[in-house]
Short mmCIF file of C-alpha atoms in Angstrom, two decimals:
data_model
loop_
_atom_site.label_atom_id
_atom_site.label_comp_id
_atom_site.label_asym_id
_atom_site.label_seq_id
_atom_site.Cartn_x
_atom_site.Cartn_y
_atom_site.Cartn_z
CA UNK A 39 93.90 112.14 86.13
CA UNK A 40 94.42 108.68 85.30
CA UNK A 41 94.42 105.68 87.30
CA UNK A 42 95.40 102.07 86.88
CA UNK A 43 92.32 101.08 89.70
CA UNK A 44 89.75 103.73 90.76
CA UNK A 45 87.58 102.78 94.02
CA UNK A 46 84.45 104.15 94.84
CA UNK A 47 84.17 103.79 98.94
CA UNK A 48 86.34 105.07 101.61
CA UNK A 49 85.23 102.74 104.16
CA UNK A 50 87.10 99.45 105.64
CA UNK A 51 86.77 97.24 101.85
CA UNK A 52 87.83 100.38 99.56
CA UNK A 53 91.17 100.94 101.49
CA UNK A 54 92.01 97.64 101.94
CA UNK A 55 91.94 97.56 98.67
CA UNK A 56 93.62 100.37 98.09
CA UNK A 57 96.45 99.07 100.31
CA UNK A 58 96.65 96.08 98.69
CA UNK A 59 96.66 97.45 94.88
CA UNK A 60 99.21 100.07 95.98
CA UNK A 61 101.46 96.89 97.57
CA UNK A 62 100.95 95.28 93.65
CA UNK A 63 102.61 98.91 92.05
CA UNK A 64 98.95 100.23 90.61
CA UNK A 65 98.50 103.74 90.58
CA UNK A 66 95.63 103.71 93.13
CA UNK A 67 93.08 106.43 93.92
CA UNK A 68 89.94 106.26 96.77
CA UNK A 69 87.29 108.50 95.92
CA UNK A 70 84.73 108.96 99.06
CA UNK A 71 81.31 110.84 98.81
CA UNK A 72 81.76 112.16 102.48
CA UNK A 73 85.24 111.37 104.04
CA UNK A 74 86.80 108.29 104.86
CA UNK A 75 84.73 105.68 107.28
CA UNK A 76 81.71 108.24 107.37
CA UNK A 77 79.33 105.46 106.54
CA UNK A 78 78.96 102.01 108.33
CA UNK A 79 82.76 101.76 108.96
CA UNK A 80 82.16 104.35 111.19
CA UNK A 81 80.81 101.97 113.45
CA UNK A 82 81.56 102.26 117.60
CA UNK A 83 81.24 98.72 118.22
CA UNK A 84 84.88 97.11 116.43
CA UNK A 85 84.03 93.58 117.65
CA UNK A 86 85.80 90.96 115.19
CA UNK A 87 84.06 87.79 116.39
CA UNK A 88 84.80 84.51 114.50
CA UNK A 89 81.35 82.02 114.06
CA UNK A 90 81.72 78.64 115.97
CA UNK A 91 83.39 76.15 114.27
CA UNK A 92 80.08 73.70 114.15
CA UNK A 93 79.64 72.28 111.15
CA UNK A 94 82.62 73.92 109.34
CA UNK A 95 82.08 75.36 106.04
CA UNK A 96 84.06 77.21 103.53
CA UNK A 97 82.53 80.25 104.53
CA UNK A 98 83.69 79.70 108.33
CA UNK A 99 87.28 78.41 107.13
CA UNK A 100 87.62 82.06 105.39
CA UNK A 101 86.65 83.67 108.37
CA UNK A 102 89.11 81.94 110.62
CA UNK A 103 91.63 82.71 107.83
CA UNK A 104 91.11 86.15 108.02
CA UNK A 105 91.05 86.70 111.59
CA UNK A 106 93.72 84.44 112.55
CA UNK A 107 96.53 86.59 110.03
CA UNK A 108 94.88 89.83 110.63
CA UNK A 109 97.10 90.71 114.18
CA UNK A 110 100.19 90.54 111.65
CA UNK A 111 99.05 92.65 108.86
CA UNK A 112 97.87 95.39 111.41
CA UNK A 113 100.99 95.05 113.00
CA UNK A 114 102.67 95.84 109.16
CA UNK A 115 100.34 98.95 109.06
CA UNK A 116 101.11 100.32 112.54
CA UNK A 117 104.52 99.91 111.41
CA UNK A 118 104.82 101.44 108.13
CA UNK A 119 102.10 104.25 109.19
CA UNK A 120 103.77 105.10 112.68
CA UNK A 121 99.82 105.48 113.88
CA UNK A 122 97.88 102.77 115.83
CA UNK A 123 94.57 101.30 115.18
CA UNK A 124 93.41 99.95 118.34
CA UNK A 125 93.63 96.59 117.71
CA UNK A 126 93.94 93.95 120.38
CA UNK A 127 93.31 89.94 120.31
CA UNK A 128 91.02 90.00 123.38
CA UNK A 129 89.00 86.76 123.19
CA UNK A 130 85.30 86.76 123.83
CA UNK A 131 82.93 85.06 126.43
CA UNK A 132 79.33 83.74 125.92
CA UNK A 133 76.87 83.06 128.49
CA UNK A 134 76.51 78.84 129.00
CA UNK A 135 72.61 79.06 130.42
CA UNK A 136 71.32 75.79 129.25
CA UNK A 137 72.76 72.03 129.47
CA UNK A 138 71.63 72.18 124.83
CA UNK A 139 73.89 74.93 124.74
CA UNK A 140 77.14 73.51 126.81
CA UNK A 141 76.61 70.39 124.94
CA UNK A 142 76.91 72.07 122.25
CA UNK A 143 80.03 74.28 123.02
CA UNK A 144 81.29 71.03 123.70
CA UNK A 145 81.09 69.89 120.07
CA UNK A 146 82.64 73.42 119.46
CA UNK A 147 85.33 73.10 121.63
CA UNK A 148 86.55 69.41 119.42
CA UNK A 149 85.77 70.94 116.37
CA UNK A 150 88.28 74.08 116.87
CA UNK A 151 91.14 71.46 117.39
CA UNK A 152 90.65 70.42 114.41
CA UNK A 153 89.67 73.49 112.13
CA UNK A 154 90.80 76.59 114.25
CA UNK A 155 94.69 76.10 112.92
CA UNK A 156 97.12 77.86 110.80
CA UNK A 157 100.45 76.78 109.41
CA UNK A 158 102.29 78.28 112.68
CA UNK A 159 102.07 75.01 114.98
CA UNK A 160 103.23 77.08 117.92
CA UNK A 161 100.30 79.73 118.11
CA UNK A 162 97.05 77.48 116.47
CA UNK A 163 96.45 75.89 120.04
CA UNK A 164 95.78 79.76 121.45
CA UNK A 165 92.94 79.40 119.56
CA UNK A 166 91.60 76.54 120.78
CA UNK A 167 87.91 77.23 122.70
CA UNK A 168 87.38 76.46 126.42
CA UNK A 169 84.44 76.75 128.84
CA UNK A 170 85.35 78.04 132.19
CA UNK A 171 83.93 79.45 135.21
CA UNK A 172 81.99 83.28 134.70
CA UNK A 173 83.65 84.20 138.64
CA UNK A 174 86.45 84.41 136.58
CA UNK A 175 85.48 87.23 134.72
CA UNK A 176 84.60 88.97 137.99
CA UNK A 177 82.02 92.74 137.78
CA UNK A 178 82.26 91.75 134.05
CA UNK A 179 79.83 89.02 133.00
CA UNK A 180 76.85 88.53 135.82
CA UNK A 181 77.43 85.11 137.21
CA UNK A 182 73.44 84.82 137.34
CA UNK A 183 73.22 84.95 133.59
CA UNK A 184 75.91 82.08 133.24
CA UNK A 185 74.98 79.39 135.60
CA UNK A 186 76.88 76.79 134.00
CA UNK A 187 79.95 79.04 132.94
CA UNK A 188 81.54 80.89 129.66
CA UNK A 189 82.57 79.88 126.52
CA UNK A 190 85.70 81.67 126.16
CA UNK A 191 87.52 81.83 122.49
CA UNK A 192 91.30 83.68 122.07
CA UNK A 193 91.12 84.34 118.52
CA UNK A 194 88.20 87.13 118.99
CA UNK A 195 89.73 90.85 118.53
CA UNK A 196 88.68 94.48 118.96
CA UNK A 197 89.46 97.44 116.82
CA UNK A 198 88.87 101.08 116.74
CA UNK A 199 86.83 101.68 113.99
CA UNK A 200 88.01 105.16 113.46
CA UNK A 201 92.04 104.69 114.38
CA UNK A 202 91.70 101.95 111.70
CA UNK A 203 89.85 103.84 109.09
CA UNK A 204 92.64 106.52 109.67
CA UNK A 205 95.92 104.13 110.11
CA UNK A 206 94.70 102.85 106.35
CA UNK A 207 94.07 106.38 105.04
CA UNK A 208 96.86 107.26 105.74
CA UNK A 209 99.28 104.98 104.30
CA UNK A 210 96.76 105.26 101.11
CA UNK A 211 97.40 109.09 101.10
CA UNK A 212 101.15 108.68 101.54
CA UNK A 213 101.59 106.02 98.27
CA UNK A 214 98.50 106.82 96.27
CA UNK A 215 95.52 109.69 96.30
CA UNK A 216 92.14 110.07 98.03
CA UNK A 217 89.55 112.34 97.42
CA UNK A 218 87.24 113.35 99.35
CA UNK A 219 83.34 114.84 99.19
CA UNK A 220 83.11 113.67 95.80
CA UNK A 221 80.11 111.45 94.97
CA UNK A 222 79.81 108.95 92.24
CA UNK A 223 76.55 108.34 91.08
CA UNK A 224 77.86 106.82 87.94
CA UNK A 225 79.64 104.82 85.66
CA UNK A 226 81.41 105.52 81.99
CA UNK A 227 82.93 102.12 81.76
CA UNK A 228 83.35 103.24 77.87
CA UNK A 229 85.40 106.06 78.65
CA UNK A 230 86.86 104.53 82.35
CA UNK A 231 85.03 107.50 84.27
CA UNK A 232 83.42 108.17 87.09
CA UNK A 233 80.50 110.46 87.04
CA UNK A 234 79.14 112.84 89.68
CA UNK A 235 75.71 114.32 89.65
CA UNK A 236 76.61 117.05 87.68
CA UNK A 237 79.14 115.59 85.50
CA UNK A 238 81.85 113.36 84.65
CA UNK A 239 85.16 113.71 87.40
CA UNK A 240 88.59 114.38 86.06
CA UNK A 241 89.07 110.32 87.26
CA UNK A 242 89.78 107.33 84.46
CA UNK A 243 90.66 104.17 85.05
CA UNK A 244 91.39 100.83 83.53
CA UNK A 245 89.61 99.03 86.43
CA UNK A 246 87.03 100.32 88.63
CA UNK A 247 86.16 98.92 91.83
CA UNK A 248 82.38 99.68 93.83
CA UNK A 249 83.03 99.24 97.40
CA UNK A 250 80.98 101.97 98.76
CA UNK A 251 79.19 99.67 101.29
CA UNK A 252 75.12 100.33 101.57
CA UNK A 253 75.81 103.16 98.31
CA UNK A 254 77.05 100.40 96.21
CA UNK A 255 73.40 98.88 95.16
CA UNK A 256 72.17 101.67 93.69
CA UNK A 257 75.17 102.74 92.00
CA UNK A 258 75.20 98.94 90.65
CA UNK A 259 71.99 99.03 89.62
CA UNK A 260 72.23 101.75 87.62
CA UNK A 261 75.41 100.64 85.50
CA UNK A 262 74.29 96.78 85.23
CA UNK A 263 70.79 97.13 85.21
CA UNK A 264 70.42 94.47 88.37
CA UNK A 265 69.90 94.55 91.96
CA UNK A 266 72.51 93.09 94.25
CA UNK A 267 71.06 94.12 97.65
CA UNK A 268 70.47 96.45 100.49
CA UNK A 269 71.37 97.84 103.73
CA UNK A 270 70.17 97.03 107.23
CA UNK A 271 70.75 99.90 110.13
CA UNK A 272 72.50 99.43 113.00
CA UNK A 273 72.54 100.90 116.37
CA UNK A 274 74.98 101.41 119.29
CA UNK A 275 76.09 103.39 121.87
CA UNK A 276 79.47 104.22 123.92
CA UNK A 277 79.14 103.70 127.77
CA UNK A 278 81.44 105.16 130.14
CA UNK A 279 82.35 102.81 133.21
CA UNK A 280 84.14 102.38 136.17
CA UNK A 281 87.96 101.05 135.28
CA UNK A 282 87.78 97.43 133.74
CA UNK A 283 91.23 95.44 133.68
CA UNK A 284 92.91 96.02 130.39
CA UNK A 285 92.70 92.02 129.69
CA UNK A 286 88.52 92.06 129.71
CA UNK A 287 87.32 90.24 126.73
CA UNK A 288 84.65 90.85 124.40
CA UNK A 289 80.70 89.63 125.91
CA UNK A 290 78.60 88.45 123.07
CA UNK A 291 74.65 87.14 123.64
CA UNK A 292 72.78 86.19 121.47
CA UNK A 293 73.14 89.38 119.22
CA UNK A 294 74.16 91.74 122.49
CA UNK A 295 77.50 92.86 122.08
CA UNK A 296 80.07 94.84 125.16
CA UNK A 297 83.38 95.48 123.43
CA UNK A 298 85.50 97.06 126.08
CA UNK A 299 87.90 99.85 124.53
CA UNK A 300 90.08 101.03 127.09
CA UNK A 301 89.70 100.55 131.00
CA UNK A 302 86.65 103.10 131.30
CA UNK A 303 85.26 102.55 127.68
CA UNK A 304 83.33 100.16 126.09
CA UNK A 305 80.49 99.47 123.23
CA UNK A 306 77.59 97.95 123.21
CA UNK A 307 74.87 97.48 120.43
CA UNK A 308 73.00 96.52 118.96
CA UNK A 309 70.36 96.49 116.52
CA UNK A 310 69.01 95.16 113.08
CA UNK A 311 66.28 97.14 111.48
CA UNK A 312 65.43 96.09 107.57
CA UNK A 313 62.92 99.32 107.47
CA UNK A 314 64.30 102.94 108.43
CA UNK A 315 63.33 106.50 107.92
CA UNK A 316 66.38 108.21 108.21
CA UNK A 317 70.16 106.03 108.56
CA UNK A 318 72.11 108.34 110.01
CA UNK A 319 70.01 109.39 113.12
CA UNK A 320 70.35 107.19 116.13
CA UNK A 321 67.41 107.63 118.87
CA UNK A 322 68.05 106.44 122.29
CA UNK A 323 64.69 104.92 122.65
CA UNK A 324 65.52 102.39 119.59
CA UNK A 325 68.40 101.68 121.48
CA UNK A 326 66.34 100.90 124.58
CA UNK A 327 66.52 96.94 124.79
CA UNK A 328 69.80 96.47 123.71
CA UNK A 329 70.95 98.59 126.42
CA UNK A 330 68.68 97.13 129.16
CA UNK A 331 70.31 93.74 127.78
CA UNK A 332 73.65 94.78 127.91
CA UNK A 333 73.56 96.12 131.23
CA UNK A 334 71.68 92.97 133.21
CA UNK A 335 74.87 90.62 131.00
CA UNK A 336 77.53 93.29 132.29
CA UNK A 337 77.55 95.02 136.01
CA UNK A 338 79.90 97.36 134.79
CA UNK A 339 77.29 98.54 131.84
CA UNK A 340 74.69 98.52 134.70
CA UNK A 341 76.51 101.08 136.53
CA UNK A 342 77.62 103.11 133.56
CA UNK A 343 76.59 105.99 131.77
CA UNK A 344 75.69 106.18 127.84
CA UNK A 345 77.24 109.24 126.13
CA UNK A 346 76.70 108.84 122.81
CA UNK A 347 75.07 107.17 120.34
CA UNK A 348 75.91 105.72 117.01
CA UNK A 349 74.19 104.71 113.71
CA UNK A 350 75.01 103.24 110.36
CA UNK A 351 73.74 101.26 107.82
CA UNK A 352 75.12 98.13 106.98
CA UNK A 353 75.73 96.56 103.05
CA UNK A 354 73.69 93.36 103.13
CA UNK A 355 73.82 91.82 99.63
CA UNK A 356 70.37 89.74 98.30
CA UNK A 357 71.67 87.15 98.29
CA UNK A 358 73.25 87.55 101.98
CA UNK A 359 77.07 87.02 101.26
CA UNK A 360 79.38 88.92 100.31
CA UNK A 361 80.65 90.14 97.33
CA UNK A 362 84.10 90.45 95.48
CA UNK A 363 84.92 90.09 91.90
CA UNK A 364 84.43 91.30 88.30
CA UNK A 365 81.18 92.29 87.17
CA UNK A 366 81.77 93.21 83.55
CA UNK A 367 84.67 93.15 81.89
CA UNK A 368 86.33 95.55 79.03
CA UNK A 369 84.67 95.20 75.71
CA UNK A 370 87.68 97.17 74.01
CA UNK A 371 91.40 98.76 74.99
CA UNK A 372 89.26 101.97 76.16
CA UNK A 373 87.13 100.12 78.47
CA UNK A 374 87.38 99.66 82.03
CA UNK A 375 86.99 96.42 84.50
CA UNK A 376 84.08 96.99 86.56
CA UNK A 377 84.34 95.29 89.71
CA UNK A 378 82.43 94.76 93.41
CA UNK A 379 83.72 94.70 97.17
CA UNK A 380 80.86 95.21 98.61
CA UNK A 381 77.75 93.50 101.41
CA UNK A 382 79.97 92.47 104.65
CA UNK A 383 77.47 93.03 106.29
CA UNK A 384 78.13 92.04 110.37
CA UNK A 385 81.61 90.78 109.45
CA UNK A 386 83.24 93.26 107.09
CA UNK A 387 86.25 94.72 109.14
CA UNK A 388 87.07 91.00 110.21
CA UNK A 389 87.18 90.09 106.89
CA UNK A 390 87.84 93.01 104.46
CA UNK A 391 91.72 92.43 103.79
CA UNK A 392 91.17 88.88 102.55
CA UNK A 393 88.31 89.93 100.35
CA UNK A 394 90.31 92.62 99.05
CA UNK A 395 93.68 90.82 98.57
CA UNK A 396 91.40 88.54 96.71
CA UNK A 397 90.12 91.40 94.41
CA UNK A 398 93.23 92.83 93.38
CA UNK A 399 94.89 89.24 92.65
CA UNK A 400 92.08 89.16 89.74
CA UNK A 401 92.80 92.43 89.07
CA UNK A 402 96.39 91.64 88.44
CA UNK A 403 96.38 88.20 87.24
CA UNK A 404 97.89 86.65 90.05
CA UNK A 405 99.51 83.20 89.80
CA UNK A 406 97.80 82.50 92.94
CA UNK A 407 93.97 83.40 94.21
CA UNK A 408 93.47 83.25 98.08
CA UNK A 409 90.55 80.81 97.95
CA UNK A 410 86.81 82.48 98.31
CA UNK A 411 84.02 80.34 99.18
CA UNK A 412 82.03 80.24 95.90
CA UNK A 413 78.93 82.09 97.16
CA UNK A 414 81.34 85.13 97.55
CA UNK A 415 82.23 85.44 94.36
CA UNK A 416 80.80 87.93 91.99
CA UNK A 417 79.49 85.03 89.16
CA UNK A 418 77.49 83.47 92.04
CA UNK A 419 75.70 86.96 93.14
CA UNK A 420 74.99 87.67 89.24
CA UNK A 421 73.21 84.30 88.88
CA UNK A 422 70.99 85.50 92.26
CA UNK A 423 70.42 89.43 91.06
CA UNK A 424 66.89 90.63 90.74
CA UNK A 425 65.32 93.26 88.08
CA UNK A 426 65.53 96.48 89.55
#
């Protein structure tokens, strides 16, 4: 079978980029070692959190970017798919503890006037950042652990991980092919193939595109000879609670996250471990003090019950940015285009369509780039690659 783009990865960045190469009229196929959002974009968490517009950067700009036009393209997906992803522009709150902090919310709050703004005049100002009083977040933020109030944003989102890993598999399925169980573990870019562990798959391509999160390194490695990064495991857990309002935003502190679901659902995680035995197990005890955090932030965690636990290991790349473009191209008409979409790391399904719009505009010569900040791009992570 042959394929105009081949991409390795079934998670959030391989079928966004699917999507978006099956939007430009390439003959698309996903091929996933397990099934579709088995790895990291499996997560249970789904917060889409922008970073404070301090000190604005190119890096920050891209974010906002991508999170400010993301409610529209899900609303395309839900629409062409007839399935639902979970999606909802919920806002978060922070804790305001110390008079260093609120000052410098305050700074925040100017700077999003400026910065947090699209093209639409009419909807930039729901953006805008605010700090207001925690009794108005009533049984959901401890009033104790926010003695001089919130800081409340509108552009922050939630997603289920697993609605949206389907919703894209599925229009992926309908225009172009996935398949499944089928691990690549290497690279003909001579002959355009992909290569399992006990031979070459019935795949070719003229452009081949790694996005298989954490699994991309090593696969990387071995084609190019270079090490791009890592992974770093994750934990969280679902808590069932007493009914919430519907309108409950997302709590964030200082790396404690409650992403409330549905009325009597919500999230929480979660950790960071750079050493691991095993990613896929998640122990409760591990999960111990992000729990015990989560529930003195939130009554409603307090009084909850945890049934179930998640883990996953997240793609962090060395040199801790992400990564989209080409790595090498064709040497001859036989060749294919290897390329990267890989290291997200904390912020992949927030921004994941903009890197891979971004990808397939290379791929396809398009007369215009959405801008990348240059550490993203694939040139800057070559110059910052280590010998294996």
């Amino acid at each position: 079978m042959t394929f105009d783009v081949a991409i390795v990865g079934g998670g959030i960045m391989g079928l966004w980029a699917a999507r978006h190469a099956l939007n430009a009229g390439l003959k698309t196929v996903v091929v996933e070692r397990d099934r579709c959002g088995a790895g990291a974009s499996g997560t249970v968490l789904g917060a889409l959190l922008p970073h404070l517009p301090r000190s604005m950067s190119a890096k920050k700009a891209f974010q906002f970017a991508a999170l400010a036009e993301l409610s529209e393209l899900v609303a395309q997906l839900e629409a062409e798919t007839g399935q639902t992803t979970g999606y909802t522009r919920c806002g978060r709150i922070m804790p305001v503890r110390t008079q260093r902090f609120r000052d410098s919310a305050e700074i925040a709050i100017a700077e999003a006037q400026v910065h947090w703004r699209t093209d639409d005049a009419s909807t930039s100002p729901a953006f805008n950042l605010a700090i207001v009083d925690a009794e108005h977040y009533d049984n959901w933020i401890d009033p104790d652990e926010a003695p001089l109030g919130v800081l409340r944003d509108a552009l922050s989102a939630r997603v289920l991980a697993g609605e949206y890993i389907g919703t894209l598999a599925a229009d992926v399925r309908a225009r172009g092919a996935i398949v499944e169980s089928a691990l690549v573990s290497d690279l003909d870019l001579t002959a355009g193939r992909l290569v399992g562990p006990t031979g070459p798959h019935e795949i070719t391509a003229d452009h081949i595109v790694v996005a298989a999160g954490f699994g991309s390194f090593p696969l990387l490695q071995r084609v190019t000879g270079q090490t791009f990064g890592g992974g770093v495991k994750g934990q969280a857990a679902l808590v069932e609670i007493e009914p919430q309002p519907t309108s409950r935003p997302v709590l964030y502190d200082n790396g404690v996250y409650v992403v409330p679901h549905t009325p009597t659902l919500c999230a929480i995680g979660s950790t960071s471990e750079m050493t691991f035995a095993d990613p896929a197990t998640a122990p409760p005890e591990a999960a111990t003090e992000f729990i015990s955090r989560a529930s003195k932030l939130c009554p409603a965690v307090g009084r909850g019950t945890v049934i179930a636990h998640w883990a996953g290991v997240r793609p962090r790349c060395a040199a801790k940015e992400p990564m989209v473009g080409q790595l090498a191209p064709a040497s001859s008409k036989t060749d294919a285009t290897l390329w990267a979409l890989t290291g997200g790391y904390k912020i992949s399904f927030g921004i994941a369509h903009r890197l891979a719009r971004r990808l397939i505009e290379e791929i396809t010569n398009a007369d215009h780039l959405t801008p990348i900040p240059e550490t993203y791009a694939a040139d800057y992570h070559l110059r910052h690659a280590g010998a294996p």
